[in-house]
PDB file of C-alpha atoms in Angstrom:
ATOM      1  CA  GLY A   1      10.544 -26.631-145.678  1.00 48.00           C
ATOM      2  CA  PRO A   2      11.455 -27.222-142.089  1.00 54.00           C
ATOM      3  CA  SER A   3      14.070 -29.918-141.322  1.00 55.00           C
ATOM      4  CA  LEU A   4      12.598 -33.136-139.911  1.00 58.00           C
ATOM      5  CA  ARG A   5      15.880 -34.723-138.911  1.00 60.00           C
ATOM      6  CA  ALA A   6      16.366 -35.522-135.215  1.00 60.00           C
ATOM      7  CA  PRO A   7      18.743 -33.195-133.326  1.00 65.00           C
ATOM      8  CA  ALA A   8      22.248 -34.675-133.203  1.00 85.00           C
ATOM      9  CA  THR A   9      23.613 -35.595-129.788  1.00 89.00           C
ATOM     10  CA  LEU A  10      27.134 -36.688-128.796  1.00 88.00           C
ATOM     11  CA  LEU A  11      27.371 -39.207-126.028  1.00 88.00           C
ATOM     12  CA  LEU A  12      30.693 -39.357-124.242  1.00 87.00           C
ATOM     13  CA  GLN A  13      31.203 -42.191-121.830  1.00 87.00           C
ATOM     14  CA  LEU A  14      34.299 -42.412-119.700  1.00 85.00           C
ATOM     15  CA  THR A  15      35.052 -45.867-118.246  1.00 85.00           C
ATOM     16  CA  ASP A  16      37.961 -47.631-116.592  1.00 84.00           C
ATOM     17  CA  ALA A  17      38.872 -51.227-117.612  1.00 82.00           C
ATOM     18  CA  ALA A  18      40.164 -51.858-114.057  1.00 86.00           C
ATOM     19  CA  ASP A  19      36.925 -50.628-112.409  1.00 86.00           C
ATOM     20  CA  ALA A  20      33.703 -51.762-114.065  1.00 86.00           C
ATOM     21  CA  LEU A  21      31.651 -49.501-111.832  1.00 85.00           C
ATOM     22  CA  LEU A  22      33.352 -46.334-112.954  1.00 84.00           C
ATOM     23  CA  LEU A  23      31.221 -44.695-115.632  1.00 88.00           C
ATOM     24  CA  TYR A  24      30.875 -41.043-116.291  1.00 90.00           C
ATOM     25  CA  THR A  25      28.741 -39.660-119.062  1.00 89.00           C
ATOM     26  CA  LEU A  26      28.139 -36.426-120.972  1.00 90.00           C
ATOM     27  CA  GLU A  27      25.537 -35.865-123.567  1.00 90.00           C
ATOM     28  CA  ILE A  28      26.108 -32.783-125.737  1.00 92.00           C
ATOM     29  CA  SER A  29      23.427 -31.638-128.132  1.00 92.00           C
ATOM     30  CA  GLU A  30      24.303 -29.583-131.150  1.00 90.00           C
ATOM     31  CA  ASP A  31      22.825 -26.580-129.507  1.00 89.00           C
ATOM     32  CA  GLU A  32      24.767 -27.137-126.182  1.00 91.00           C
ATOM     33  CA  TYR A  33      27.971 -27.532-128.259  1.00 93.00           C
ATOM     34  CA  HIS A  34      27.807 -23.876-129.308  1.00 92.00           C
ATOM     35  CA  ALA A  35      28.259 -22.770-125.714  1.00 93.00           C
ATOM     36  CA  ILE A  36      31.239 -25.220-125.169  1.00 92.00           C
ATOM     37  CA  LYS A  37      32.742 -24.075-128.542  1.00 93.00           C
ATOM     38  CA  ALA A  38      32.559 -20.407-127.452  1.00 93.00           C
ATOM     39  CA  GLU A  39      33.823 -21.138-123.901  1.00 91.00           C
ATOM     40  CA  HIS A  40      36.934 -22.980-125.074  1.00 91.00           C
ATOM     41  CA  SER A  41      37.473 -21.127-128.480  1.00 92.00           C
ATOM     42  CA  ILE A  42      37.109 -24.453-130.312  1.00 92.00           C
ATOM     43  CA  LEU A  43      37.643 -24.177-134.042  1.00 93.00           C
ATOM     44  CA  VAL A  44      35.799 -27.308-135.311  1.00 93.00           C
ATOM     45  CA  ASP A  45      32.054 -27.656-135.803  1.00 91.00           C
ATOM     46  CA  PHE A  46      29.803 -30.089-133.938  1.00 92.00           C
ATOM     47  CA  HIS A  47      30.169 -32.969-136.465  1.00 89.00           C
ATOM     48  CA  GLN A  48      34.016 -32.745-136.313  1.00 90.00           C
ATOM     49  CA  PHE A  49      34.257 -32.489-132.502  1.00 91.00           C
ATOM     50  CA  ALA A  50      33.911 -36.211-131.618  1.00 90.00           C
ATOM     51  CA  PRO A  51      36.784 -37.360-133.978  1.00 92.00           C
ATOM     52  CA  LYS A  52      38.905 -34.327-132.942  1.00 92.00           C
ATOM     53  CA  LEU A  53      38.298 -35.038-129.231  1.00 91.00           C
ATOM     54  CA  ALA A  54      39.256 -38.671-129.817  1.00 92.00           C
ATOM     55  CA  GLU A  55      42.441 -37.540-131.614  1.00 92.00           C
ATOM     56  CA  LEU A  56      43.282 -35.215-128.769  1.00 91.00           C
ATOM     57  CA  LEU A  57      42.751 -37.947-126.101  1.00 91.00           C
ATOM     58  CA  GLU A  58      44.838 -40.373-128.192  1.00 91.00           C
ATOM     59  CA  ARG A  59      47.576 -37.696-128.328  1.00 90.00           C
ATOM     60  CA  CYS A  60      47.462 -37.473-124.489  1.00 90.00           C
ATOM     61  CA  SER A  61      47.745 -41.282-124.231  1.00 89.00           C
ATOM     62  CA  ARG A  62      50.726 -41.411-126.611  1.00 89.00           C
ATOM     63  CA  ALA A  63      52.439 -38.510-124.802  1.00 85.00           C
ATOM     64  CA  ALA A  64      52.037 -40.274-121.512  1.00 86.00           C
ATOM     65  CA  GLU A  65      53.570 -43.494-122.887  1.00 85.00           C
ATOM     66  CA  GLU A  66      56.479 -41.852-124.672  1.00 84.00           C
ATOM     67  CA  SER A  67      57.636 -39.372-121.996  1.00 80.00           C
ATOM     68  CA  GLU A  68      57.968 -38.811-118.324  1.00 81.00           C
ATOM     69  CA  ARG A  69      57.076 -35.208-118.985  1.00 82.00           C
ATOM     70  CA  PRO A  70      54.183 -35.394-121.534  1.00 84.00           C
ATOM     71  CA  SER A  71      53.294 -32.320-123.545  1.00 87.00           C
ATOM     72  CA  PHE A  72      49.550 -33.274-123.483  1.00 88.00           C
ATOM     73  CA  VAL A  73      47.658 -34.498-120.359  1.00 89.00           C
ATOM     74  CA  ALA A  74      44.101 -35.593-119.840  1.00 90.00           C
ATOM     75  CA  THR A  75      42.911 -35.472-116.217  1.00 88.00           C
ATOM     76  CA  LEU A  76      39.768 -36.968-114.801  1.00 88.00           C
ATOM     77  CA  ARG A  77      38.603 -35.229-111.667  1.00 87.00           C
ATOM     78  CA  CYS A  78      36.216 -37.422-109.758  1.00 84.00           C
ATOM     79  CA  ALA A  79      34.919 -34.827-107.273  1.00 74.00           C
ATOM     80  CA  SER A  80      31.383 -35.995-106.355  1.00 69.00           C
ATOM     81  CA  ASP A  81      29.803 -32.587-106.864  1.00 76.00           C
ATOM     82  CA  ALA A  82      31.412 -31.755-110.235  1.00 82.00           C
ATOM     83  CA  PRO A  83      33.388 -34.507-112.017  1.00 89.00           C
ATOM     84  CA  SER A  84      35.306 -33.283-115.045  1.00 89.00           C
ATOM     85  CA  LEU A  85      37.625 -34.309-117.810  1.00 91.00           C
ATOM     86  CA  ALA A  86      40.307 -31.726-118.605  1.00 90.00           C
ATOM     87  CA  VAL A  87      42.918 -31.711-121.282  1.00 91.00           C
ATOM     88  CA  HIS A  88      45.987 -29.485-120.962  1.00 91.00           C
ATOM     89  CA  GLU A  89      48.975 -28.817-123.084  1.00 88.00           C
ATOM     90  CA  ILE A  90      52.137 -28.435-120.989  1.00 88.00           C
ATOM     91  CA  ASN A  91      55.184 -26.550-122.077  1.00 84.00           C
ATOM     92  CA  SER A  92      58.203 -25.237-120.133  1.00 85.00           C
ATOM     93  CA  PHE A  93      56.344 -22.083-119.178  1.00 89.00           C
ATOM     94  CA  SER A  94      52.863 -23.133-118.302  1.00 87.00           C
ATOM     95  CA  GLN A  95      49.867 -25.480-118.596  1.00 86.00           C
ATOM     96  CA  LEU A  96      47.502 -24.363-121.272  1.00 87.00           C
ATOM     97  CA  PRO A  97      43.964 -25.547-120.824  1.00 87.00           C
ATOM     98  CA  HIS A  98      42.497 -26.866-124.044  1.00 86.00           C
ATOM     99  CA  LEU A  99      39.151 -28.258-122.830  1.00 89.00           C
ATOM    100  CA  THR A 100      37.273 -28.994-119.710  1.00 91.00           C
ATOM    101  CA  LEU A 101      34.055 -31.025-119.899  1.00 91.00           C
ATOM    102  CA  ARG A 102      31.701 -31.386-116.961  1.00 91.00           C
ATOM    103  CA  LEU A 103      30.729 -35.000-116.588  1.00 90.00           C
ATOM    104  CA  ARG A 104      27.867 -36.695-114.775  1.00 88.00           C
ATOM    105  CA  PRO A 105      28.069 -39.910-112.854  1.00 86.00           C
ATOM    106  CA  ALA A 106      26.178 -42.641-114.630  1.00 86.00           C
ATOM    107  CA  THR A 107      22.539 -43.218-113.694  1.00 87.00           C
ATOM    108  CA  ASP A 108      21.587 -46.672-112.389  1.00 91.00           C
ATOM    109  CA  THR A 109      20.118 -47.446-115.798  1.00 91.00           C
ATOM    110  CA  GLN A 110      23.190 -46.362-117.710  1.00 88.00           C
ATOM    111  CA  LEU A 111      25.386 -48.343-115.276  1.00 90.00           C
ATOM    112  CA  LYS A 112      23.256 -51.544-115.694  1.00 92.00           C
ATOM    113  CA  LYS A 113      23.483 -51.158-119.567  1.00 91.00           C
ATOM    114  CA  HIS A 114      27.252 -50.624-119.295  1.00 90.00           C
ATOM    115  CA  LEU A 115      27.703 -53.717-117.084  1.00 91.00           C
ATOM    116  CA  ALA A 116      25.479 -55.788-119.339  1.00 92.00           C
ATOM    117  CA  GLU A 117      27.552 -54.818-122.319  1.00 90.00           C
ATOM    118  CA  LEU A 118      30.761 -55.812-120.434  1.00 89.00           C
ATOM    119  CA  VAL A 119      29.241 -59.248-119.682  1.00 90.00           C
ATOM    120  CA  ARG A 120      28.152 -59.652-123.268  1.00 92.00           C
ATOM    121  CA  SER A 121      31.712 -58.739-124.388  1.00 89.00           C
ATOM    122  CA  LEU A 122      33.400 -61.038-121.922  1.00 88.00           C
ATOM    123  CA  ARG A 123      31.119 -63.936-122.912  1.00 90.00           C
ATOM    124  CA  ALA A 124      31.963 -63.323-126.621  1.00 88.00           C
ATOM    125  CA  ASP A 125      35.695 -63.180-125.800  1.00 83.00           C
ATOM    126  CA  GLY A 126      35.355 -66.424-123.797  1.00 86.00           C
ATOM    127  CA  ALA A 127      33.580 -68.114-126.613  1.00 84.00           C
ATOM    128  CA  ALA A 128      36.207 -66.967-129.175  1.00 83.00           C
ATOM    129  CA  ALA A 129      38.987 -68.176-126.837  1.00 83.00           C
ATOM    130  CA  LYS A 130      37.316 -71.578-126.475  1.00 84.00           C
ATOM    131  CA  ALA A 131      36.972 -71.880-130.225  1.00 82.00           C
ATOM    132  CA  LEU A 132      40.605 -70.889-130.758  1.00 81.00           C
ATOM    133  CA  ALA A 133      41.744 -73.402-128.045  1.00 81.00           C
ATOM    134  CA  ALA A 134      39.624 -76.239-129.659  1.00 79.00           C
ATOM    135  CA  GLU A 135      41.039 -75.320-133.114  1.00 78.00           C
ATOM    136  CA  HIS A 136      44.484 -75.421-131.724  1.00 76.00           C
ATOM    137  CA  ALA A 137      43.996 -78.717-129.915  1.00 74.00           C
ATOM    138  CA  SER A 138      42.465 -80.234-133.103  1.00 72.00           C
ATOM    139  CA  GLY A 139      45.494 -79.029-135.120  1.00 66.00           C
ATOM    140  CA  ARG A 140      47.876 -80.510-132.590  1.00 63.00           C
ATOM    141  CA  ALA A 141      46.038 -83.831-132.727  1.00 60.00           C
ATOM    142  CA  GLU A 142      46.247 -83.912-136.529  1.00 64.00           C
ATOM    143  CA  ALA A 143      49.990 -83.041-136.387  1.00 60.00           C
ATOM    144  CA  GLU A 144      50.587 -86.014-133.903  1.00 61.00           C
ATOM    145  CA  VAL A 145      48.716 -88.379-136.234  1.00 59.00           C
ATOM    146  CA  THR A 146      50.593 -87.146-139.225  1.00 61.00           C
ATOM    147  CA  ALA A 147      53.901 -87.486-137.332  1.00 58.00           C
ATOM    148  CA  ARG A 148      52.902 -91.087-136.261  1.00 59.00           C
ATOM    149  CA  ASP A 149      51.949 -92.013-139.865  1.00 63.00           C
ATOM    150  CA  SER A 150      55.256 -90.756-141.175  1.00 60.00           C
ATOM    151  CA  ARG A 151      57.197 -92.981-138.645  1.00 60.00           C
ATOM    152  CA  ASP A 152      55.233 -96.109-139.582  1.00 60.00           C
TER     153      ASP A 152
END
């Protein structure tokens, strides 16, 4: 019979830890992926794309940290009319484009959700830090009591 499962969609969100208001998004449906796959001669299917993209971006990050002349580079172009994320492989002869994804600036709703999630995360981090500090202070007080007891 016909498949009743919901169509798969990949949501890519590009943010900057130093700029909470920077948020670009891209939603790719399984059908839209076929056009991207053909355009870029991608060898993986839709369900392998997200982990392979993450792997490729991680490779860019490692290459940037390890070398002044990285072999893989990810570039965010923030042109207001057509923001994009491009990944290139660089060798001594040329830059080989691996992938260019056209992004969209976040909508107000997406940005509000993103900021709310950041606030939630910061509050959780703050609570964890307070608990750790209290635990540390409690342990230090116990150590002082133990030290005092041993001197008596």
